[in-house]
C-alpha positions as MATLAB code, in Angstrom:
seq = 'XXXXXXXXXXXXXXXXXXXXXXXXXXXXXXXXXXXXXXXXXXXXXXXXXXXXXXXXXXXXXXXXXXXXXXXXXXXXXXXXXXXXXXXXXXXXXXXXXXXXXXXXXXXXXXXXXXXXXXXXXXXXXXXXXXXXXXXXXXXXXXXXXXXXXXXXXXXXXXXXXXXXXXXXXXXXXXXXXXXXXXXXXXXXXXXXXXXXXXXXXXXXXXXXXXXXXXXXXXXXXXXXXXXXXXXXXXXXXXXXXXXXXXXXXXXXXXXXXXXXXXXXXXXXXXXXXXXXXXXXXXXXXXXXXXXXXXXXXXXXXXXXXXXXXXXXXXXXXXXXXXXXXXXXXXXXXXXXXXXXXXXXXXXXXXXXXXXXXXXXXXXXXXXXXXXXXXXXXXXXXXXXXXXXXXXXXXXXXXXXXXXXXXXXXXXXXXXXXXXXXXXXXXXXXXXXXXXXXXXXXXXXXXXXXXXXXXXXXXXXXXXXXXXXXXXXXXXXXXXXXXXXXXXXXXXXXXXXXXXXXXXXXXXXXXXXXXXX';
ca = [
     -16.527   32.306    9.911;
     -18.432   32.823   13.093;
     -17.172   29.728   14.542;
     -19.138   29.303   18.271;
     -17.540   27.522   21.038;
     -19.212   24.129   20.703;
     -18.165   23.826   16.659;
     -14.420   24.520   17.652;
     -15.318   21.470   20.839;
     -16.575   19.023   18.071;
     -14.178   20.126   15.010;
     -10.793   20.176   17.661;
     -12.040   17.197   19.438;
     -12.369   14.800   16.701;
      -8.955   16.262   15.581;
      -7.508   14.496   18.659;
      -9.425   12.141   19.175;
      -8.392   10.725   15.596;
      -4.706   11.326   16.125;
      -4.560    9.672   19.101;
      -6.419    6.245   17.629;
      -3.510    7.069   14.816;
      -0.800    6.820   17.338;
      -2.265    3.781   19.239;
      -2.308    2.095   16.207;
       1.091    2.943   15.702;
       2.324    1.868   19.081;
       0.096   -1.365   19.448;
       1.334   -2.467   15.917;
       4.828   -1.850   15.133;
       5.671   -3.008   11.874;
       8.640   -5.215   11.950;
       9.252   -5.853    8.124;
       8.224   -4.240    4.899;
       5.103   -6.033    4.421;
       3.484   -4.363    7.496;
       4.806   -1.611    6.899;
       4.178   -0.979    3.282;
       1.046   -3.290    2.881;
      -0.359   -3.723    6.333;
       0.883   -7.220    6.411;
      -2.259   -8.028    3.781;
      -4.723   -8.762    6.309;
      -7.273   -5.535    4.782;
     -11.136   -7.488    5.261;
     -13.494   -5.802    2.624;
     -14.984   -2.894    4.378;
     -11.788   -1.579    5.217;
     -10.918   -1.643    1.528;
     -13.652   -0.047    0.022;
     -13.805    3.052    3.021;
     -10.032    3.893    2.715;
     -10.583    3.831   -0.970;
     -12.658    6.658   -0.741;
     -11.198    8.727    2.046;
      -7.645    8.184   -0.380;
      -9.436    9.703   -3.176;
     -12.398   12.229   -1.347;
      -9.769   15.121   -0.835;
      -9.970   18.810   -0.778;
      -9.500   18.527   -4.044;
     -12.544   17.095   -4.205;
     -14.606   18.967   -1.351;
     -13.304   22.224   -2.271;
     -12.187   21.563   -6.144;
     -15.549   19.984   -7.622;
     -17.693   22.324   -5.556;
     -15.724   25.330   -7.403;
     -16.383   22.817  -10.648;
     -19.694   22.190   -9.680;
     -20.184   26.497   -9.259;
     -19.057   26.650  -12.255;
     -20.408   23.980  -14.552;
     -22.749   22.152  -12.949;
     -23.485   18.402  -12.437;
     -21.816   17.662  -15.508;
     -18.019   17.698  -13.445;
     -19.963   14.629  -11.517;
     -18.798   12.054  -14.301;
     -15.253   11.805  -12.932;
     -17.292   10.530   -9.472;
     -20.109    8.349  -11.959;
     -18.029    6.785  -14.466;
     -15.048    6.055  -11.934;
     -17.566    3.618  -10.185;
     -18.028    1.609  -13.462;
     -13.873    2.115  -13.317;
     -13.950    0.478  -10.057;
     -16.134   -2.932  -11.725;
     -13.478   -3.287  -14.341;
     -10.395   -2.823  -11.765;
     -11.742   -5.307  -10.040;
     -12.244   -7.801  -12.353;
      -9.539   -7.538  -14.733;
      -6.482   -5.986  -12.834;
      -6.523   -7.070   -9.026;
      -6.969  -11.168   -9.947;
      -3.028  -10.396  -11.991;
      -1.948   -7.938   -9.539;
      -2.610  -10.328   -6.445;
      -1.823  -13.333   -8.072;
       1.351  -11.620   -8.613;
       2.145  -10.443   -5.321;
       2.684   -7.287   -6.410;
       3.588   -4.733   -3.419;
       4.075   -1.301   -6.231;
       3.302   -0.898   -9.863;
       6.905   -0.198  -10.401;
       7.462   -3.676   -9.061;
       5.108   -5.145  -11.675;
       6.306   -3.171  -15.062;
      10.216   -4.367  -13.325;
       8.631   -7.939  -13.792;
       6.505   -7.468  -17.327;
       9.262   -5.683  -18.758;
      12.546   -3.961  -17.350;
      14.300   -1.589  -14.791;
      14.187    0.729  -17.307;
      10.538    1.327  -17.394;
      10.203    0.280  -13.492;
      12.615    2.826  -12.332;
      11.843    5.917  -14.860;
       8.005    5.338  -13.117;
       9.378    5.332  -10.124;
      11.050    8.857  -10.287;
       8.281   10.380  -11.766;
       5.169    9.034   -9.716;
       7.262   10.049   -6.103;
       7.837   13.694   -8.270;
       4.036   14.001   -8.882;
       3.262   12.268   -5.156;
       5.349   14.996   -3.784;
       5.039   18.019   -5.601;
       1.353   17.894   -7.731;
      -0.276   16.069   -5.368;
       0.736   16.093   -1.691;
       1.377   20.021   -2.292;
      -2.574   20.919   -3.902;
      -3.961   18.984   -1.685;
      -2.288   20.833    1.746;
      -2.959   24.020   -0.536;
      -6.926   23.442   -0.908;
      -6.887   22.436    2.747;
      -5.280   25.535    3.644;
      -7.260   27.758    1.385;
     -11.072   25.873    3.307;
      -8.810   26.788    6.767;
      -8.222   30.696    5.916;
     -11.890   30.906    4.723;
     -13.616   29.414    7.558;
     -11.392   30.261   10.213;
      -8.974   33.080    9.091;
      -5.851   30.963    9.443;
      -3.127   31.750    8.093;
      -2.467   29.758    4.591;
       1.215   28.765    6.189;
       0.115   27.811    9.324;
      -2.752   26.009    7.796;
      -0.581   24.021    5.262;
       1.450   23.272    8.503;
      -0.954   21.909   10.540;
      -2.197   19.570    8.127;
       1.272   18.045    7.238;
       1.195   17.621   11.474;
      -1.875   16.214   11.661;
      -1.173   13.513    8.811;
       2.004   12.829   10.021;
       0.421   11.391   13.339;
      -0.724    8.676   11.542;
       0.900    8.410    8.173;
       4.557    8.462    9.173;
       5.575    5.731   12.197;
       2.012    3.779   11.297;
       2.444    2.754    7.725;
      -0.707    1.453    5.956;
      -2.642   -0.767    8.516;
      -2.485    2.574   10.453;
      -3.438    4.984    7.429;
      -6.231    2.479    6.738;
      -7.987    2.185    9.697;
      -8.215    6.016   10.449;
      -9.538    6.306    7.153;
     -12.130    3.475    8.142;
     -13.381    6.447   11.215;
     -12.406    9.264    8.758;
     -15.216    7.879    5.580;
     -17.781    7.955    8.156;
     -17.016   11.345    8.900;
     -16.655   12.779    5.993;
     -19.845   10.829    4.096;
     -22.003   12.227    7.491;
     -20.450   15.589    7.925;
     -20.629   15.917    3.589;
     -23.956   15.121    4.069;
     -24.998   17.137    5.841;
     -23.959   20.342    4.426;
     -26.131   19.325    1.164;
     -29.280   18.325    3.066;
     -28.692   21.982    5.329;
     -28.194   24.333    2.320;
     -31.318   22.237    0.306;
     -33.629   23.062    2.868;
     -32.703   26.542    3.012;
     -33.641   26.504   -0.717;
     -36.691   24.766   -0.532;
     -37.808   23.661    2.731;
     -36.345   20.045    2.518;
     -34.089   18.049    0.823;
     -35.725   16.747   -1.959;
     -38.159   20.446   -2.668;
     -34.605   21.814   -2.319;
     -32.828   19.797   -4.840;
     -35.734   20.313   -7.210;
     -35.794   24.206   -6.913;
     -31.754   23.500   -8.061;
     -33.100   22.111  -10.840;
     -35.493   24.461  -11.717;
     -33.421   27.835  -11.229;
     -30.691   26.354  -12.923;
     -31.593   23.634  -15.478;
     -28.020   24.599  -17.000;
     -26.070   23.032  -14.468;
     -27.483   19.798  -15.320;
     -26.552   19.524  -18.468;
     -24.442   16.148  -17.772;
     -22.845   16.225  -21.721;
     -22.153   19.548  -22.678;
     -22.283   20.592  -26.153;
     -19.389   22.702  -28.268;
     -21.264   26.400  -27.118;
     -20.568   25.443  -23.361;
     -17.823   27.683  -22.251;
     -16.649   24.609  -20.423;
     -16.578   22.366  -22.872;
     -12.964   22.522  -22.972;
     -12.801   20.844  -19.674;
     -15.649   18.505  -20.335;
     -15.715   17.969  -23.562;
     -19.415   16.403  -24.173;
     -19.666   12.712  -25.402;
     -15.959   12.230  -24.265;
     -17.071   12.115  -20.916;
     -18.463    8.789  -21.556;
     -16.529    7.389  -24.134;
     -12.984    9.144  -24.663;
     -10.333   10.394  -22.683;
     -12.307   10.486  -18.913;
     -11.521    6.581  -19.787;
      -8.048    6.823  -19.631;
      -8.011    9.767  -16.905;
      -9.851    6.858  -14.671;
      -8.053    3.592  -15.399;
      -4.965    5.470  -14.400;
      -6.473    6.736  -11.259;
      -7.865    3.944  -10.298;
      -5.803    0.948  -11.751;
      -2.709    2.055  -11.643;
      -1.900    4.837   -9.253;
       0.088    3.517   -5.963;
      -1.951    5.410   -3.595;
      -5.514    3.987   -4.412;
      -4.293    0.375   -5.798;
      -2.613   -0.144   -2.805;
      -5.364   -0.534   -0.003;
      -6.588   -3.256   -2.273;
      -2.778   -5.223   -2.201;
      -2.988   -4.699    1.082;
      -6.396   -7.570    1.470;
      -6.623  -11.028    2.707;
      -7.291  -12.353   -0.729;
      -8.642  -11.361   -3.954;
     -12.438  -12.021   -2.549;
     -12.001   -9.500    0.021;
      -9.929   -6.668   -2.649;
     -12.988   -7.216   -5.092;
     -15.875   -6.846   -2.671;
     -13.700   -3.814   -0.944;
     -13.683   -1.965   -4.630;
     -17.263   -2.733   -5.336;
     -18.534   -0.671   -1.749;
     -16.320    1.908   -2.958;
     -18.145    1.763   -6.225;
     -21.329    2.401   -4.801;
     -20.080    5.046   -2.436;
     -18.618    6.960   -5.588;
     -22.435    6.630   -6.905;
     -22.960    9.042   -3.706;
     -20.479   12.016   -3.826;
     -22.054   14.169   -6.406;
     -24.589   14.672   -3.863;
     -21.865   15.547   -0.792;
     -19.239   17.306   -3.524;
     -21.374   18.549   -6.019;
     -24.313   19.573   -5.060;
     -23.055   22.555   -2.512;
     -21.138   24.518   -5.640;
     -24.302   24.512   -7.631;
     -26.387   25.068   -4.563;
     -23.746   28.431   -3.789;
     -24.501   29.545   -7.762;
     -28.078   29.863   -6.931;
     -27.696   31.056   -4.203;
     -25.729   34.294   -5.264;
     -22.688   33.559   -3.462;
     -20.213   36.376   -4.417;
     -16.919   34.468   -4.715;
     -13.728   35.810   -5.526;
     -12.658   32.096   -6.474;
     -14.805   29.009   -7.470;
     -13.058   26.932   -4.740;
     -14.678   28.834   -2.072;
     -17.947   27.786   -3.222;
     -17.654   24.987   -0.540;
     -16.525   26.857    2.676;
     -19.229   29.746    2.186;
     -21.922   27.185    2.446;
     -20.392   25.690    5.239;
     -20.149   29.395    6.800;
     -23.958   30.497    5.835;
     -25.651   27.641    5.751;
     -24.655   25.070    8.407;
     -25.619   25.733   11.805;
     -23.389   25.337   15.520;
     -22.394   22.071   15.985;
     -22.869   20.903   12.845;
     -20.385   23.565   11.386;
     -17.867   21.912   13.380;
     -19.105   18.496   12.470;
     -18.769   19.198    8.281;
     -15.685   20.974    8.618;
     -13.949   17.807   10.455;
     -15.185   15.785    7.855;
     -13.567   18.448    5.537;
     -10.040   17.850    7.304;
     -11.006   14.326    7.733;
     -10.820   14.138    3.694;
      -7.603   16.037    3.636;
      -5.994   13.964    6.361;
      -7.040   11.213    4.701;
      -5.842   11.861    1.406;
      -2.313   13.219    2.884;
      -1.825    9.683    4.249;
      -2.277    7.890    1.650;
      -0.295    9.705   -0.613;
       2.799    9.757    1.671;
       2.001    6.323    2.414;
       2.188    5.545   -1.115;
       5.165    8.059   -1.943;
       7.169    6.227    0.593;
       6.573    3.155   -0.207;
       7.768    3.690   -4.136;
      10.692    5.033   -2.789;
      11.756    2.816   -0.853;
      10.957   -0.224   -2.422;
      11.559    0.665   -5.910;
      14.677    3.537   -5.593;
      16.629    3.177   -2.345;
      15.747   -0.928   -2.112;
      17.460   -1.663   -5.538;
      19.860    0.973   -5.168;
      21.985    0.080   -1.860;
      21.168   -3.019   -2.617;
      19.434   -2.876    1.084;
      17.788   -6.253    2.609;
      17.151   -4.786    6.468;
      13.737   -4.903    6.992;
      14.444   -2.812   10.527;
      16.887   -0.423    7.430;
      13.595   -0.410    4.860;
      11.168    0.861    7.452;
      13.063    3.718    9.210;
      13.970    4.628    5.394;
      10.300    4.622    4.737;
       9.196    6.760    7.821;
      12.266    8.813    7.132;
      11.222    9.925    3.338;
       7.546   10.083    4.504;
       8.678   13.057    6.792;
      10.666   14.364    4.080;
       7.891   14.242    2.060;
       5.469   16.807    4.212;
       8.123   18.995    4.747;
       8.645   19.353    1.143;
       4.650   19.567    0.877;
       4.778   22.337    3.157;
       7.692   24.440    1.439;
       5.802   24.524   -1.897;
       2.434   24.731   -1.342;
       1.560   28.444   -0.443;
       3.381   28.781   -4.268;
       0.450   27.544   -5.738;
      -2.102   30.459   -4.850;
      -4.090   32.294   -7.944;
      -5.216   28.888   -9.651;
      -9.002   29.068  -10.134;
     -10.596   25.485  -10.228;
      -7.559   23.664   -8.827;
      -9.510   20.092   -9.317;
      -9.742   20.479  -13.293;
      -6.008   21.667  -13.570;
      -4.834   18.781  -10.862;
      -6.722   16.666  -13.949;
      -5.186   18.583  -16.653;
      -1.334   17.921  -15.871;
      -1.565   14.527  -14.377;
      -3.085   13.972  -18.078;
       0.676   14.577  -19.683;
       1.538   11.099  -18.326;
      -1.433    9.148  -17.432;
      -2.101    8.437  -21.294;
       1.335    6.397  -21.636;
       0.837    4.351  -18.154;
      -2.258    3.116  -19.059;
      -1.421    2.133  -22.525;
       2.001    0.253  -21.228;
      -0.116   -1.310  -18.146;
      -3.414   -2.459  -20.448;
      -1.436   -4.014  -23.274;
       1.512   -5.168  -20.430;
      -1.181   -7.291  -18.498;
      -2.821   -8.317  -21.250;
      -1.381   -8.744  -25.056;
       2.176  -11.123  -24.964;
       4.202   -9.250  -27.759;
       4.212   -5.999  -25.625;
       7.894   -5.450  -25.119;
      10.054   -3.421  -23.000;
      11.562   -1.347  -25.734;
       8.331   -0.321  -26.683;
       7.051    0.208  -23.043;
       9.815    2.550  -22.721;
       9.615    4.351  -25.397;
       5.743    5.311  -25.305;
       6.204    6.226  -21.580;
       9.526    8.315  -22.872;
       7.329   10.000  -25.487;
       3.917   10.671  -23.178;
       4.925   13.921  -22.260;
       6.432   15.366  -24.861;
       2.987   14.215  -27.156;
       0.973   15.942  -24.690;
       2.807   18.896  -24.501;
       2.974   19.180  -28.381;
      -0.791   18.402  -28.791;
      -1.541   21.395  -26.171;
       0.854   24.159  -27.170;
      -0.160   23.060  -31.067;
      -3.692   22.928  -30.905;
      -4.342   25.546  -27.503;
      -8.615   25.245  -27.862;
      -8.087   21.287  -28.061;
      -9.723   19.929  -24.753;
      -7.471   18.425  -22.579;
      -9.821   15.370  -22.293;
      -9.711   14.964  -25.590;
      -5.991   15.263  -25.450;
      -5.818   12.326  -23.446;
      -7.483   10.411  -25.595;
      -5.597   11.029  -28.966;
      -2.195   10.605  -27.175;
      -3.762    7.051  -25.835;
      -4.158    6.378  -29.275;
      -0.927    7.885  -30.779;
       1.187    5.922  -27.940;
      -0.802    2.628  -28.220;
       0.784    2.888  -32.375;
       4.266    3.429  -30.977;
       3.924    0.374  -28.181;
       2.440   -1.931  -30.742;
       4.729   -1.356  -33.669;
       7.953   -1.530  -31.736;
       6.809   -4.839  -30.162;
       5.596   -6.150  -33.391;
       9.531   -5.276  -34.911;
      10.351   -6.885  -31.832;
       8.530   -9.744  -30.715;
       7.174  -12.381  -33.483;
       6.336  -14.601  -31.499;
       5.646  -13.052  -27.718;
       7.738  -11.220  -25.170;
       9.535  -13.756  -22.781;
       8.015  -12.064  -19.963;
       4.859  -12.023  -20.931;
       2.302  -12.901  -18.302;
      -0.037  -16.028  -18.880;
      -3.698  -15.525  -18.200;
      -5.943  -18.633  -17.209;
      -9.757  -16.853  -17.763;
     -10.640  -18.776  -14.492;
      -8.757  -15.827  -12.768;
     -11.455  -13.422  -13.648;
     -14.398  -14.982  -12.508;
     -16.392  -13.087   -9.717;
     -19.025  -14.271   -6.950;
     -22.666  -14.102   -8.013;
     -22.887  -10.893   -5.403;
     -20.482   -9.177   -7.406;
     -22.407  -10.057  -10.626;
     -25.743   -8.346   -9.153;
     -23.661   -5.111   -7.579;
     -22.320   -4.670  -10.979;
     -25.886   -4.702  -12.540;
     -27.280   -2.640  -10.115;
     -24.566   -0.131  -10.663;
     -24.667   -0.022  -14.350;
     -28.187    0.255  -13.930;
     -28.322    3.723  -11.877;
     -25.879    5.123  -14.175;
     -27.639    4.558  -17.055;
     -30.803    6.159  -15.434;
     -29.117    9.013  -14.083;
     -27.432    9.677  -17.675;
     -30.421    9.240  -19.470;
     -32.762   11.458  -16.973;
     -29.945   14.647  -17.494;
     -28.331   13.892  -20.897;
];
C-alpha cells in the first residue's frame, strides 16, 4: 500500500503513544495481590466495562474475518454482531447478579463451586489450550495477514510485532491496565472503522447514505439476512437458525461464559455498574455491521480481485481511504488486534494461574501468583508467535474460528445454564456431557459432512442437555447439595435498563423485518 509519510506519523504515533499510557499504567499501579492483578481490584465504573467489552471481542477476526464473510455472503454474517446484543440483555440479567454475588474471579472457579474439580480443572486445560493456540494464534495471524497487505511486512515479523506491542500492556499491567487501553483503543477503532465505511460509500455513491443504497441496489443478494437451503452459504448460516438455533448457543458461550469477555464485567464496582457496562456494549454491537460489514460487501461491488476473502478489508483501506486517514483506520485496525491480544492473555493467565498452578502447588503468595501470571502471559505470546504463520491457506478464518470453538461450546453452555439455574444438576453429569461434547460434535460432522455446523451446535445442545439431565435425575432426587439458591430479587434491573432493552429489541426487530 502506498503508505505516505503522514499515515506512517499518525498509524506509528498512536502505536507509542498507546504503549506508553500501557506502561504508565503499569508502573503507577503495581498490582500487589491477585485481585489487581487478575480483576483490576473490581473498581471497573460502567463505561469502562462496556468499551473493553468490545475492543476484547472487535478483533481481526472481526475487521478482517467478517469483511471476507461479509465479501462473501453479505449482511447476513451480521447476526453474530445483532443477536449477540440481545445476548448481552440476557447476560446481564440472568448471569452477572449469580456470578457477582458469588465472587467469582474465573468460570473454572464457579463450576469448582457448583460441582467439582473434576469439571473445574478439565475446563481449565482446555479453555488456556483454545486461549493459546485457536485464539491468541488466528488472531496474531489475521493481524499479520492486514500487515503484509497494507504494508508488505513480513507475516513473521508482523505476528512478532503484535505479540510486542500487546505485551506492553497485557503482561506486567494485568487487567486495570488491559482495560483502560482498551477504553482509548474502542474510540479508535469505532472512529478509524468508521471511517473506512463512510470513505468507500461515498466513492460508490457520493455520500454515505446514496452509497449504502447503491449497495443495496447492485447487490440485493447480500442482504438476504436468513438465507434459504439454495444459498451456497447456507452451510455456514443456516437460515432461521440464525435466530433461533445454534447462533444461541455459539453466543451464550461467547458472551456468558468465556473468561476473556466475562471478565471485564467481574472486574466492576458492583453489579449496577457490570449491567449498565454490558448494555453500552449492547448498543455498540448494534453498530459494527456498519464498521465490519459493510467494507466486504462494499469490496464485492466494487470488483475487488481478491485472492482471499480476508483481504476484502485491507484493499479498501488501500483504495479507498485517503493520507492521514489511512493511517488513522489502520491504527484502529491494530488497535482491535492489540486489544483483543490483551484480553485473551489476560484471561489465559489468569485461568492458569488461578485455576492450574494455584491449586496445584498449593501456592498462597500473592507477590508468587502475580510473577506466575506475568510469567505464563509471556509464555503465552511466544507460543502465539511460534504457531501462527502455520495457519496460512484458510479462506474465511472468522467462520472456521466459529466452526471449531463449536466442538465444545455446546457442552459449556448446557453445564453452565442448567448449573446456575436447575438444583438436581450434578457433577457426574456435568462431567460427563462436557467429556462427551467433542466427541458428539466430531461424530455429527464426519457423519453427516453437508450438516451445518450451526445446526450442529444446536443438536449436540440438545443431545448433551439429555445426558446432563438423566444422570442428575439417577442421581439427585431431591437436589444437588451444591446447588445454588436463587432469590428472584437478584434479577431485577433499573428502569434505564428496562427502556435500553426495549429500545434494543426494538431496532432488531426492524432491521430483521426490513431484510428478512
Amino acid at each position: 500500500m502506498d503508505f505516505a509519510k503522514l499515515d506512517f506519523i499518525v498509524f506509528i504515533g498512536y502505536l507509542v503513544i498507546l504503549a506508553s499510557i500501557g506502561i504508565w499504567i503499569s508502573v503507577k499501579n503495581r498490582n500487589r495481590n491477585e485481585q489487581e492483578y487478575f480483576l483490576a481490584g473490581k473498581s471497573l465504573p460502567w463505561w469502562a466495562i462496556g468499551g473493553s467489552l468490545i475492543a476484547s471481542n472487535i478483533s481481526a477476526e472481526q475487521f478482517i474475518g467478517m469483511s471476507g464473510s461479509g465479501y462473501v455472503v453479505g449482511m447476513a454474517i451480521a447476526s453474530y454482531e445483532l443477536m449477540a446484543a440481545l445476548t448481552l440483555i440476557i447476560v446481564a440479567k440472568f448471569f452477572l447478579p449469580i456470578f457477582l454475588k458469588n465472587n467469582i474471579y474465573t468460570m473454572p472457579q464457579f463450576l469448582e463451586r457448583r460441582f467439582d474439580k473434576r469439571v473445574k480443572s478439565t475446563m481449565a486445560v482446555f479453555w488456556v489450550l483454545l486461549f493459546v493456540f485457536v485464539n491468541i494464534t488466528s488472531v496474531l495471524y489475521l493481524g499479520s495477514l492486514a500487515l503484509k497487505t497494507i504494508l508488505d511486512i513480513d507475516m513473521l515479523y508482523g505476528v512478532i510485532g503484535l505479540a510486542l506491542f500487546a505485551a506492553t500492556f497485557s503482561i506486567f499491567g494485568g487487567l486495570k491496565a488491559v482495560v483502560w487501553t482498551d477504553v482509548i483503543q474502542v474510540v479508535v477503532l469505532v472512529f478509524g472503522g468508521l471511517v473506512s465505511s463512510i470513505l468507500v460509500l461515498e466513492a460508490l455513491g457520493g455520500d454515505f447514505l446514496n452509497g449504502f443504497m447503491t449497495l443495496i441496489e447492485k447487490a440485493p443478494e447480500k442482504f438476504d439476512m436468513i438465507l434459504d437451503k439454495g444459498h451456497p452459504e447456507y452451510k455456514n448460516l443456516p437460515g432461521i437458525s440464525v435466530l433461533v438455533g445454534g447462533l444461541w448457543v455459539a453466543n451464550l458461550y461467547y458472551w456468558g461464559t468465556n473468561q476473556y469477555i466475562i471478565q471485564r464485567s467481574l472486574g466492576a464496582k458492583n453489579i449496577k455498574e457490570a449491567q449498565k457496562g454490558t448494555i453500552f456494549a449492547a448498543f455498540l454491537k448494534i453498530l459494527l455491521p456498519i464498521i465490519v460489514v459493510v467494507p466486504g460487501i462494499a469490496a464485492y461491488v466494487l470488483g475487488a480481485d481478491l485472492d482471499l476473502p480476508d483481504e476484502a478489508y485491507p484493499w479498501v483501506l488501500k483504495n479507498y481511504v485517503g493520507t492521514g486517514l489511512k493511517g488513522l483506520a489502520f491504527a484502529a485496525l491494530i488497535s482491535a488486534i492489540g486489544s483483543s491480544l490483551s484480553s485473551m492473555v489476560n484471561s489465559a493467565t489468569t485461568i492458569f494461574t488461578l485455576d492450574i498452578y494455584k491449586p496445584l502447588f498449593k501456592e498462597e503468595s500473592s507477590k508468587k501468583l502475580v510473577f506466575i501470571g506475568k510469567a505464563f502471559a509471556g509464555l503465552s505470546l511466544l507460543l502465539g508467535v511460534i504457531v501462527a504463520p502455520m495457519l496460512g491457506g484458510l479462506d474465511q478464518a472468522f467462520q472456521y474460528i466459529q466452526e471449531y470453538t463449536g466442538f465444545i461450546s455446546p457442552g459449556v453452555v448446557v453445564v453452565f445454564l442448567f448449573g446456575m439455574f436447575w438444583k438436581k444438576a450434578s457433577a457426574n453429569g456435568a462431567f460427563w456431557t462436557i467429556m462427551f461434547s467433542i466427541p458428539l460434535s466430531i461424530v455429527i460432522k464426519y457423519a453427516f459432512p453437508d450438516f451445518p455446523f450451526m445446526d450442529r451446535m444446536g443438536v449436540s445442545f440438545l443431545v448433551l442437555t439429555a445426558v446432563l439431565v438423566i444422570i442428575s435425575l439417577v442421581e439427585n432426587k431431591e437436589g444437588d447439595k451444591k446447588a445454588i439458591s436463587i432469590n428472584p430479587e437478584l434479577f431485577k434491573t433499573s428502569r434505564a435498563f428496562n427502556i435500553s432493552t426495549f429500545i434494543i429489541i426494538g431496532i432488531l426487530a426492524f432491521l430483521y423485518a426490513i431484510w428478512w
